Short mmCIF file of C-alpha atoms in Angstrom, two decimals:
data_model
loop_
_atom_site.label_atom_id
_atom_site.label_comp_id
_atom_site.label_asym_id
_atom_site.label_seq_id
_atom_site.Cartn_x
_atom_site.Cartn_y
_atom_site.Cartn_z
CA UNK A 12 0.00 0.00 0.00
CA UNK A 13 2.85 2.36 0.81
CA UNK A 14 4.02 2.43 -2.81
CA UNK A 15 0.56 3.09 -4.22
CA UNK A 16 -0.13 5.88 -1.71
CA UNK A 17 3.27 7.42 -2.39
CA UNK A 18 2.44 7.49 -6.09
CA UNK A 19 -0.99 8.99 -5.36
CA UNK A 20 0.56 11.70 -3.17
CA UNK A 21 3.11 12.55 -5.84
CA UNK A 22 0.47 12.69 -8.58
CA UNK A 23 -1.77 14.93 -6.47
CA UNK A 24 1.14 17.29 -5.75
CA UNK A 25 2.08 17.38 -9.44
CA UNK A 26 -1.50 18.12 -10.52
CA UNK A 27 -1.74 21.00 -8.08
CA UNK A 28 1.61 22.40 -9.23
CA UNK A 29 0.46 22.43 -12.84
CA UNK A 30 -2.77 24.22 -12.00
CA UNK A 31 -0.89 26.66 -9.77
CA UNK A 32 1.37 27.62 -12.66
CA UNK A 33 -1.63 28.16 -14.95
CA UNK A 34 -3.35 30.35 -12.33
CA UNK A 35 -0.28 32.47 -11.68
CA UNK A 36 0.53 32.86 -15.35
CA UNK A 37 -2.93 33.96 -16.48
CA UNK A 38 -2.84 37.16 -14.43
CA UNK A 39 -2.14 40.48 -16.11
CA UNK A 40 0.36 41.45 -13.41
CA UNK A 41 2.76 39.54 -11.18
CA UNK A 42 1.65 38.71 -7.65
CA UNK A 43 3.47 39.92 -4.54
CA UNK A 44 4.90 43.30 -3.51
CA UNK A 45 8.45 42.43 -4.61
CA UNK A 46 7.56 40.46 -7.74
CA UNK A 47 8.89 43.12 -10.08
CA UNK A 48 12.14 43.28 -8.12
CA UNK A 49 12.68 39.62 -8.95
CA UNK A 50 11.55 40.20 -12.53
CA UNK A 51 13.97 43.13 -12.89
CA UNK A 52 16.90 41.14 -11.53
CA UNK A 53 16.23 38.07 -13.66
CA UNK A 54 15.63 40.08 -16.83
CA UNK A 55 18.80 42.11 -16.35
CA UNK A 56 20.84 38.97 -15.67
CA UNK A 57 19.39 37.23 -18.73
CA UNK A 58 20.32 40.14 -20.98
CA UNK A 59 23.62 41.33 -19.47
CA UNK A 60 24.97 38.49 -17.34
CA UNK A 61 24.73 40.65 -14.22
CA UNK A 62 21.97 41.61 -11.80
CA UNK A 63 20.79 45.21 -11.84
CA UNK A 64 20.87 45.64 -8.05
CA UNK A 65 23.71 43.87 -6.19
CA UNK A 66 22.27 40.63 -4.82
CA UNK A 67 24.15 37.35 -4.58
CA UNK A 68 21.03 35.16 -4.42
CA UNK A 69 21.07 32.30 -6.89
CA UNK A 70 17.37 32.74 -7.56
CA UNK A 71 17.92 35.64 -9.97
CA UNK A 72 20.37 33.53 -11.97
CA UNK A 73 17.98 30.57 -12.02
CA UNK A 74 15.01 32.62 -13.18
CA UNK A 75 17.23 34.49 -15.63
CA UNK A 76 18.43 31.16 -17.03
CA UNK A 77 14.81 30.12 -17.56
CA UNK A 78 14.21 33.40 -19.38
CA UNK A 79 17.18 32.72 -21.65
CA UNK A 80 15.38 29.60 -22.89
CA UNK A 81 12.81 31.91 -24.49
CA UNK A 82 10.29 32.37 -21.69
CA UNK A 83 8.94 35.79 -20.79
CA UNK A 84 10.31 37.12 -17.51
CA UNK A 85 6.98 36.74 -15.71
CA UNK A 86 6.51 33.20 -17.01
CA UNK A 87 10.03 32.26 -15.93
CA UNK A 88 9.33 33.60 -12.43
CA UNK A 89 6.07 31.62 -12.26
CA UNK A 90 7.87 28.48 -13.40
CA UNK A 91 10.36 28.93 -10.60
CA UNK A 92 7.71 29.59 -7.91
CA UNK A 93 5.79 26.52 -9.03
CA UNK A 94 8.90 24.35 -9.20
CA UNK A 95 10.14 25.44 -5.76
CA UNK A 96 6.72 24.81 -4.21
CA UNK A 97 6.57 21.36 -5.85
CA UNK A 98 10.10 20.48 -4.71
CA UNK A 99 9.30 21.39 -1.12
CA UNK A 100 6.17 19.22 -1.28
CA UNK A 101 8.16 16.31 -2.74
CA UNK A 102 10.96 16.50 -0.16
CA UNK A 103 8.53 16.87 2.74
CA UNK A 104 6.27 13.98 1.75
CA UNK A 105 9.30 11.72 1.21
CA UNK A 106 10.51 12.71 4.67
CA UNK A 107 7.06 11.86 6.07
CA UNK A 108 6.91 8.58 4.13
CA UNK A 109 9.30 6.88 6.57
CA UNK A 110 6.70 7.39 9.31
CA UNK A 111 4.05 5.41 7.48
CA UNK A 112 1.12 5.81 5.12
CA UNK A 113 -1.08 7.88 7.41
CA UNK A 114 1.50 10.57 8.28
CA UNK A 115 2.58 10.83 4.63
CA UNK A 116 -1.01 11.22 3.42
CA UNK A 117 -1.91 13.77 6.09
CA UNK A 118 1.22 15.80 5.34
CA UNK A 119 0.47 15.72 1.60
CA UNK A 120 -3.10 16.89 2.21
CA UNK A 121 -1.75 19.75 4.32
CA UNK A 122 0.78 20.67 1.63
CA UNK A 123 -2.02 20.82 -0.92
CA UNK A 124 -4.08 23.13 1.27
CA UNK A 125 -1.51 25.15 3.25
CA UNK A 126 -1.99 28.91 2.82
CA UNK A 127 1.29 29.80 4.53
CA UNK A 128 3.52 27.73 2.22
CA UNK A 129 2.07 29.31 -0.92
CA UNK A 130 2.12 32.75 0.72
CA UNK A 131 5.86 32.45 1.40
CA UNK A 132 6.54 31.08 -2.11
CA UNK A 133 4.86 34.16 -3.65
CA UNK A 134 5.97 36.84 -1.19
CA UNK A 135 9.49 35.68 -0.33
CA UNK A 136 11.03 33.52 -3.09
CA UNK A 137 14.56 33.97 -1.70
CA UNK A 138 13.50 33.02 1.83
CA UNK A 139 11.58 30.04 0.46
CA UNK A 140 14.73 28.68 -1.16
CA UNK A 141 16.49 27.65 2.05
CA UNK A 142 13.40 25.74 3.22
CA UNK A 143 14.17 23.11 0.57
CA UNK A 144 17.22 22.09 2.60
CA UNK A 145 15.36 21.32 5.84
CA UNK A 146 13.60 18.01 5.01
CA UNK A 147 16.82 16.30 3.82
CA UNK A 148 18.72 17.77 6.78
CA UNK A 149 16.20 16.37 9.26
CA UNK A 150 16.19 13.03 7.47
CA UNK A 151 19.98 12.79 7.84
CA UNK A 152 19.85 13.93 11.47
CA UNK A 153 17.87 10.80 12.30
CA UNK A 154 20.70 8.52 11.22
CA UNK A 155 22.83 6.94 13.94
CA UNK A 156 25.90 8.92 15.00
CA UNK A 157 28.31 9.68 13.40
CA UNK A 158 26.44 9.30 10.12
CA UNK A 159 24.02 12.03 11.23
CA UNK A 160 26.87 14.51 10.71
CA UNK A 161 26.07 14.35 6.99
CA UNK A 162 23.16 16.67 7.86
CA UNK A 163 25.72 19.48 8.09
CA UNK A 164 25.88 19.54 4.27
CA UNK A 165 22.25 20.59 3.59
CA UNK A 166 22.34 22.87 6.64
CA UNK A 167 25.39 24.66 5.28
CA UNK A 168 23.71 24.90 1.88
CA UNK A 169 20.68 26.49 3.56
CA UNK A 170 22.90 29.23 5.04
CA UNK A 171 24.57 29.82 1.66
CA UNK A 172 21.15 30.18 0.02
CA UNK A 173 19.85 32.67 2.61
CA UNK A 174 21.44 34.09 5.73
CA UNK A 175 18.08 33.89 7.54
CA UNK A 176 18.82 30.16 7.87
CA UNK A 177 21.71 30.91 10.24
CA UNK A 178 19.81 30.62 13.57
CA UNK A 179 18.06 27.38 12.67
CA UNK A 180 21.09 25.84 10.98
CA UNK A 181 23.40 26.98 13.78
CA UNK A 182 21.24 25.41 16.49
CA UNK A 183 20.87 22.15 14.57
CA UNK A 184 24.63 21.95 13.93
CA UNK A 185 25.24 22.58 17.65
CA UNK A 186 22.97 19.61 18.44
CA UNK A 187 24.88 17.42 15.98
CA UNK A 188 28.19 18.41 17.55
CA UNK A 189 26.90 17.65 21.04
CA UNK A 190 25.66 14.25 19.88
CA UNK A 191 29.11 13.48 18.46
CA UNK A 192 31.42 15.35 20.82
CA UNK A 193 33.13 12.16 22.10
CA UNK A 194 34.20 11.30 18.54
CA UNK A 195 35.11 14.88 17.64
CA UNK A 196 36.75 16.26 20.78
CA UNK A 197 38.45 13.23 22.31
CA UNK A 198 39.91 12.00 19.05
CA UNK A 199 42.82 13.73 17.35
CA UNK A 200 41.52 12.65 13.97
CA UNK A 201 38.02 13.85 14.80
CA UNK A 202 39.25 17.18 16.17
CA UNK A 203 41.38 17.73 13.09
CA UNK A 204 38.48 16.97 10.77
CA UNK A 205 36.28 19.33 12.77
CA UNK A 206 38.76 22.21 12.49
CA UNK A 207 39.27 21.62 8.76
CA UNK A 208 35.50 21.46 8.23
CA UNK A 209 34.95 24.74 10.07
CA UNK A 210 37.72 26.51 8.16
CA UNK A 211 36.46 25.19 4.82
CA UNK A 212 32.88 26.14 5.66
CA UNK A 213 33.94 29.65 6.68
CA UNK A 214 35.92 30.15 3.49
CA UNK A 215 33.12 28.84 1.27
CA UNK A 216 30.55 30.94 3.11
CA UNK A 217 32.45 34.16 2.47
CA UNK A 218 32.95 33.21 -1.18
CA UNK A 219 29.54 31.82 -2.08
CA UNK A 220 26.99 33.80 -0.10
CA UNK A 221 25.74 37.23 0.83
CA UNK A 222 27.28 36.84 4.25
CA UNK A 223 25.95 38.35 7.45
CA UNK A 224 27.67 41.58 8.49
CA UNK A 225 27.50 43.85 11.51
CA UNK A 226 25.48 46.40 9.56
CA UNK A 227 22.81 43.75 9.01
CA UNK A 228 21.97 44.05 12.69
CA UNK A 229 20.14 47.27 11.76
CA UNK A 230 17.54 45.09 10.11
CA UNK A 231 16.54 43.68 13.50
CA UNK A 232 14.76 46.97 14.15
CA UNK A 233 16.27 47.95 17.50
CA UNK A 234 14.64 47.53 20.89
CA UNK A 235 11.42 49.44 20.21
CA UNK A 236 8.13 47.56 20.66
CA UNK A 237 9.71 44.15 21.09
CA UNK A 238 7.34 41.27 20.50
CA UNK A 239 7.71 37.57 19.59
CA UNK A 240 7.41 37.15 15.85
CA UNK A 241 4.43 34.82 16.14
CA UNK A 242 2.54 37.33 18.32
CA UNK A 243 3.29 40.24 15.98
CA UNK A 244 2.25 38.20 12.95
CA UNK A 245 -1.05 37.13 14.49
CA UNK A 246 -1.79 40.79 15.25
CA UNK A 247 -1.45 41.96 11.63
CA UNK A 248 -4.90 42.77 10.25
CA UNK A 249 -3.82 42.34 6.63
CA UNK A 250 -2.61 38.76 7.11
CA UNK A 251 -5.18 36.31 5.72
CA UNK A 252 -7.27 34.80 8.49
CA UNK A 253 -6.68 31.27 7.20
CA UNK A 254 -2.94 31.65 7.85
CA UNK A 255 -3.61 32.75 11.42
CA UNK A 256 -5.92 29.76 11.96
CA UNK A 257 -3.35 27.41 10.41
CA UNK A 258 -0.62 28.81 12.66
CA UNK A 259 -2.64 28.40 15.86
CA UNK A 260 -4.03 24.94 15.01
CA UNK A 261 -0.63 23.54 14.04
CA UNK A 262 0.94 25.00 17.19
CA UNK A 263 -1.68 23.18 19.28
CA UNK A 264 -1.10 20.00 17.24
CA UNK A 265 2.65 20.20 17.81
CA UNK A 266 2.18 20.66 21.55
CA UNK A 267 -0.12 17.60 21.61
CA UNK A 268 2.35 15.47 19.64
CA UNK A 269 5.25 16.61 21.84
CA UNK A 270 3.40 15.76 25.05
CA UNK A 271 2.40 12.38 23.63
CA UNK A 272 5.98 11.65 22.52
CA UNK A 273 7.48 12.64 25.87
CA UNK A 274 5.02 10.38 27.68
CA UNK A 275 5.93 7.55 25.35
CA UNK A 276 9.73 7.85 25.30
CA UNK A 277 10.72 10.62 27.68
CA UNK A 278 13.08 13.48 26.87
CA UNK A 279 15.64 12.95 24.14
CA UNK A 280 17.50 14.83 21.43
CA UNK A 281 14.40 15.04 19.23
CA UNK A 282 12.92 17.61 21.63
CA UNK A 283 16.02 19.78 21.21
CA UNK A 284 15.67 19.51 17.43
CA UNK A 285 12.06 20.72 17.61
CA UNK A 286 13.07 23.69 19.76
CA UNK A 287 15.88 24.56 17.34
CA UNK A 288 13.46 24.54 14.42
CA UNK A 289 10.80 26.78 15.90
CA UNK A 290 12.71 28.99 18.36
CA UNK A 291 13.43 31.94 15.98
CA UNK A 292 9.69 32.43 15.43
CA UNK A 293 9.22 33.02 19.18
CA UNK A 294 12.17 35.37 19.76
CA UNK A 295 11.14 39.00 20.41
CA UNK A 296 12.02 41.35 17.57
CA UNK A 297 10.95 44.91 16.92
CA UNK A 298 7.38 45.00 15.62
CA UNK A 299 7.60 48.46 14.01
CA UNK A 300 8.36 47.19 10.51
CA UNK A 301 5.66 45.19 8.75
CA UNK A 302 7.04 41.76 7.95
CA UNK A 303 10.26 42.42 9.75
CA UNK A 304 12.69 39.71 10.85
CA UNK A 305 10.46 38.28 13.58
CA UNK A 306 7.42 37.97 11.35
CA UNK A 307 9.42 36.38 8.56
CA UNK A 308 10.48 33.62 10.92
CA UNK A 309 6.92 33.33 12.22
CA UNK A 310 5.38 32.87 8.76
CA UNK A 311 7.65 29.83 8.35
CA UNK A 312 6.32 28.22 11.53
CA UNK A 313 3.46 26.19 9.99
CA UNK A 314 5.94 24.30 7.81
CA UNK A 315 8.41 24.02 10.69
CA UNK A 316 5.64 22.69 12.96
CA UNK A 317 4.85 19.98 10.38
CA UNK A 318 8.51 19.02 9.99
CA UNK A 319 8.91 18.95 13.78
CA UNK A 320 5.89 16.67 14.22
CA UNK A 321 7.15 14.27 11.56
CA UNK A 322 10.58 14.28 13.20
CA UNK A 323 9.31 13.31 16.66
CA UNK A 324 6.84 10.66 15.48
CA UNK A 325 8.06 7.11 16.11
CA UNK A 326 8.84 4.68 13.30
CA UNK A 327 5.85 3.42 11.30
CA UNK A 328 2.95 2.24 13.40
CA UNK A 329 0.08 3.91 11.58
CA UNK A 330 -0.03 1.83 8.38
CA UNK A 331 -3.18 -0.02 9.40
CA UNK A 332 -4.97 3.17 10.41
CA UNK A 333 -5.79 4.27 6.86
CA UNK A 334 -7.60 2.26 4.21
CA UNK A 335 -6.69 2.93 0.56
CA UNK A 336 -10.06 4.40 -0.33
CA UNK A 337 -9.79 6.78 2.62
CA UNK A 338 -6.35 7.98 1.51
CA UNK A 339 -7.44 8.51 -2.09
CA UNK A 340 -10.58 10.27 -0.88
CA UNK A 341 -8.57 12.67 1.28
CA UNK A 342 -6.24 13.53 -1.60
CA UNK A 343 -9.13 14.02 -4.02
CA UNK A 344 -11.02 16.26 -1.57
CA UNK A 345 -7.88 18.33 -0.93
CA UNK A 346 -7.38 18.81 -4.68
CA UNK A 347 -11.00 19.87 -5.13
CA UNK A 348 -10.41 22.66 -2.61
CA UNK A 349 -6.84 23.58 -3.51
CA UNK A 350 -7.16 23.86 -7.29
CA UNK A 351 -9.90 26.52 -7.45
CA UNK A 352 -9.40 28.26 -4.10
CA UNK A 353 -5.90 28.00 -2.64
CA UNK A 354 -4.29 30.89 -4.51
CA UNK A 355 -7.14 33.22 -3.58
CA UNK A 356 -7.25 32.37 0.12
CA UNK A 357 -3.46 32.09 0.50
CA UNK A 358 -2.60 35.36 -1.21
CA UNK A 359 -5.76 37.48 -1.72
CA UNK A 360 -5.71 40.21 -4.35
CA UNK A 361 -5.71 42.96 -1.71
CA UNK A 362 -2.16 41.96 -0.74
CA UNK A 363 -0.87 42.80 -4.20
CA UNK A 364 0.32 46.33 -4.94
CA UNK A 365 -1.71 48.57 -7.23
CA UNK A 366 0.13 47.45 -10.34
CA UNK A 367 -2.51 48.93 -12.63
CA UNK A 368 -1.79 52.38 -11.20
CA UNK A 369 1.94 51.70 -11.54
CA UNK A 370 1.38 50.76 -15.16
CA UNK A 371 -0.60 53.95 -15.88
CA UNK A 372 2.07 56.15 -14.34
CA UNK A 373 4.94 54.29 -15.98
CA UNK A 374 3.40 54.57 -19.45
CA UNK A 375 2.88 58.30 -18.94
CA UNK A 376 6.35 59.20 -17.69
CA UNK A 377 8.38 56.39 -19.27
CA UNK A 378 9.33 58.50 -22.30
CA UNK A 379 10.44 61.52 -20.25
CA UNK A 380 14.13 62.32 -19.83
CA UNK A 381 14.49 61.37 -16.16
CA UNK A 382 18.07 60.49 -15.11
CA UNK A 383 16.84 59.34 -11.68
CA UNK A 384 13.30 58.80 -10.38
CA UNK A 385 12.42 58.74 -6.68
CA UNK A 386 9.35 56.59 -6.15
CA UNK A 387 8.06 54.42 -3.33
CA UNK A 388 9.03 50.76 -3.10
CA UNK A 389 7.09 48.62 -5.54
CA UNK A 390 6.45 51.37 -8.04
CA UNK A 391 10.17 51.96 -8.39
CA UNK A 392 10.78 48.30 -9.30
CA UNK A 393 7.86 48.24 -11.74
CA UNK A 394 9.11 51.40 -13.43
CA UNK A 395 12.68 50.11 -13.50
CA UNK A 396 11.62 46.77 -14.98
CA UNK A 397 9.41 48.30 -17.67
CA UNK A 398 11.67 51.19 -18.73
CA UNK A 399 15.18 49.98 -17.80
CA UNK A 400 15.76 53.44 -16.31
CA UNK A 401 17.12 54.31 -12.89
CA UNK A 402 14.89 54.69 -9.85
CA UNK A 403 15.35 54.76 -6.10
CA UNK A 404 12.97 54.28 -3.17
CA UNK A 405 14.95 56.21 -0.58
CA UNK A 406 15.80 59.84 -0.01
CA UNK A 407 18.40 60.92 -2.63
CA UNK A 408 22.00 61.07 -1.49
CA UNK A 409 23.00 64.57 -0.38
CA UNK A 410 25.67 64.97 -3.07
CA UNK A 411 23.28 64.13 -5.93
CA UNK A 412 22.26 66.96 -8.24
CA UNK A 413 18.60 67.64 -7.39
CA UNK A 414 17.93 69.28 -10.75
CA UNK A 415 18.55 65.93 -12.44
CA UNK A 416 16.24 63.98 -10.14
CA UNK A 417 12.46 63.71 -10.36
CA UNK A 418 10.08 62.41 -7.73
CA UNK A 419 6.64 60.82 -7.81
CA UNK A 420 4.59 62.24 -4.95
CA UNK A 421 1.72 60.15 -3.63
CA UNK A 422 -1.62 61.56 -2.46
CA UNK A 423 -0.35 65.10 -2.17
CA UNK A 424 -3.17 67.15 -3.70
CA UNK A 425 -2.81 69.64 -6.50
CA UNK A 426 -4.06 72.37 -4.15
CA UNK A 427 -1.44 71.54 -1.52
CA UNK A 428 1.31 71.57 -4.12
CA UNK A 429 0.07 74.81 -5.65
CA UNK A 430 -0.10 76.52 -2.27
CA UNK A 431 3.34 75.56 -0.89
CA UNK A 432 5.50 75.28 -4.02
CA UNK A 433 7.72 78.31 -4.78
CA UNK A 434 6.76 80.40 -7.80
CA UNK A 435 9.57 79.06 -9.98
CA UNK A 436 8.07 75.59 -9.51
CA UNK A 437 4.53 76.50 -10.45
CA UNK A 438 2.37 74.43 -12.80
CA UNK A 439 3.56 76.62 -15.69
CA UNK A 440 7.24 75.97 -14.96
CA UNK A 441 7.41 72.45 -16.44
CA UNK A 442 8.97 71.32 -13.14
CA UNK A 443 5.78 69.61 -12.00
CA UNK A 444 3.68 67.37 -14.23
CA UNK A 445 0.60 65.18 -14.14
CA UNK A 446 1.01 61.44 -14.58
CA UNK A 447 -2.35 60.23 -15.82
CA UNK A 448 -3.24 59.06 -12.31
CA UNK A 449 -4.85 61.29 -9.69
CA UNK A 450 -2.72 59.99 -6.81
CA UNK A 451 0.65 60.79 -8.38
CA UNK A 452 2.41 63.96 -9.53
CA UNK A 453 5.90 64.18 -11.02
CA UNK A 454 8.01 66.90 -9.40
CA UNK A 455 11.63 67.86 -9.89
CA UNK A 456 13.54 67.08 -6.70
CA UNK A 457 14.80 70.62 -6.03
CA UNK A 458 11.19 71.83 -6.10
CA UNK A 459 10.09 68.97 -3.85
CA UNK A 460 12.88 69.83 -1.42
CA UNK A 461 11.72 73.44 -1.13
CA UNK A 462 8.07 72.37 -0.92
CA UNK A 463 8.91 70.02 1.93
CA UNK A 464 10.87 72.69 3.81
CA UNK A 465 7.72 74.80 3.99
CA UNK A 466 5.79 72.10 5.86
CA UNK A 467 6.07 71.74 9.63
CA UNK A 468 3.82 69.92 12.11
CA UNK A 469 2.58 73.29 13.32
CA UNK A 470 1.62 74.36 9.78
CA UNK A 471 -0.14 71.14 8.74
CA UNK A 472 0.26 67.97 10.80
CA UNK A 473 -1.56 65.73 8.32
CA UNK A 474 0.47 66.91 5.33
CA UNK A 475 3.69 66.70 7.37
CA UNK A 476 2.90 63.07 8.22
CA UNK A 477 2.21 62.18 4.60
CA UNK A 478 5.46 63.79 3.47
CA UNK A 479 7.90 62.72 6.16
CA UNK A 480 6.47 59.58 7.79
CA UNK A 481 4.76 57.65 5.01
CA UNK A 482 6.79 55.16 3.03
CA UNK A 483 4.89 56.07 -0.12
CA UNK A 484 6.68 59.45 -0.07
CA UNK A 485 10.27 58.35 0.60
CA UNK A 486 11.99 60.53 3.20
CA UNK A 487 14.31 58.03 4.86
CA UNK A 488 17.92 57.62 3.77
CA UNK A 489 19.19 54.30 2.58
CA UNK A 490 19.86 51.99 5.59
CA UNK A 491 23.48 51.54 6.57
CA UNK A 492 23.53 47.83 5.74
CA UNK A 493 22.77 48.58 2.07
CA UNK A 494 25.89 50.70 1.62
CA UNK A 495 27.91 47.51 1.62
CA UNK A 496 26.10 46.59 -1.60
CA UNK A 497 25.92 50.10 -3.05
CA UNK A 498 29.35 51.52 -2.36
CA UNK A 499 29.26 53.86 -5.36
CA UNK A 500 26.54 55.95 -3.75
CA UNK A 501 28.83 56.88 -0.88
CA UNK A 502 31.37 58.45 -3.16
CA UNK A 503 31.01 62.18 -3.48
CA UNK A 504 31.50 62.27 -7.22
CA UNK A 505 29.98 65.04 -9.31
CA UNK A 506 29.31 62.67 -12.17
CA UNK A 507 25.54 62.44 -11.89
CA UNK A 508 25.14 59.30 -13.98
CA UNK A 509 27.78 57.46 -11.96
CA UNK A 510 26.02 58.27 -8.70
CA UNK A 511 22.70 57.15 -10.14
CA UNK A 512 23.94 53.63 -10.76
CA UNK A 513 22.98 51.00 -8.16
#
């Protein structure tokens, strides 16, 4: 029966993947707030051999390689999202297979229905990539020592693919070392191999990955409004309700399985492995930034809960708990829900940016001579992808020539602009233009700078907030950690075009 159910689970996963690709690819615009960032990077790599914005992630090269086969950029990105989602399902169900027919079938049904897995695949393709390494790593960790040390290989690969894997991979490697410390510490050969392995891993990490630096600590958000990632995530109104329900239900299921396992076999290393998997999602991080570090770990928890439950289950003892017709019925029912509904309930349309507005604005201003455009995140990537021109979603560098920079204001009314702009920047000056969309105006940066200087909280608190404290009107300078990737922008050169290159 195990072979037939394995085949059925694989077929069901494949069928869903095919329909997922068709659903993603039929849309007029790409899904996800950063979709056009990925499209820009892949397209630029496919045409020039380099990424437009410094980023060492392999995903841009993979999607770019797909584009070089003749696919459109959006189609190539959808192929990758579908493939990555299918690979995670395959690796996870094969990991669950060793626990018996029932666990494998239940895990496959969850993978077909899970809103969080598809949400992460669409929203965070780079983050999703390192998740592919976890099922094989956990499979290898179950082998008897010292063979379980082979798990270090996929764990190291996870860190190379995305530095967010560092806490999970580091904790799991620490567990492996503790399980094998007699062989590694009290043996000259073992100690030598350990030192060589650490040196080789360190060298490869610095060569192959976008390594973690001290400036990256800025991304943790400081000590303001600290909250566990899972708590912050559950408190976000925009997060689909089904993901919140999935998160809570799987947490309760994991607690039940853990209690049952401890009663059966007592405390052992498997409990430490579970804690290592899920701990980052419970660590307090600053909650000021939407989908900051804490929430990104928390959105991975449903998958990590499933992997943890599979890991702590004993060897097969459930095979007689599921009849074939019941297994096929569960898979069929899951497909009937997942195929028409999963994309909509996992990533509702309201989570996507207003790409139609971006398209209207881009078509209107795309032919203008704009050396550098300042526009909010999302719009800047769309504009950059469609026009291949420079744009920036932060405050311009101080040494940049403001007369060669234009800005897209958002929801600043024509009356407000007319009242506070200096006379030389009036509507007749050709330094402010309409864009074909009521929410956006195009303003030369020197005029915007003088307009902004005239606004104080005492003059107009609401307008001040929209100008200085709303991400849709960029007023914050580029974070320090990005200067490592964009060193050219720190140089005080007078060559405007050079400073406008990312």
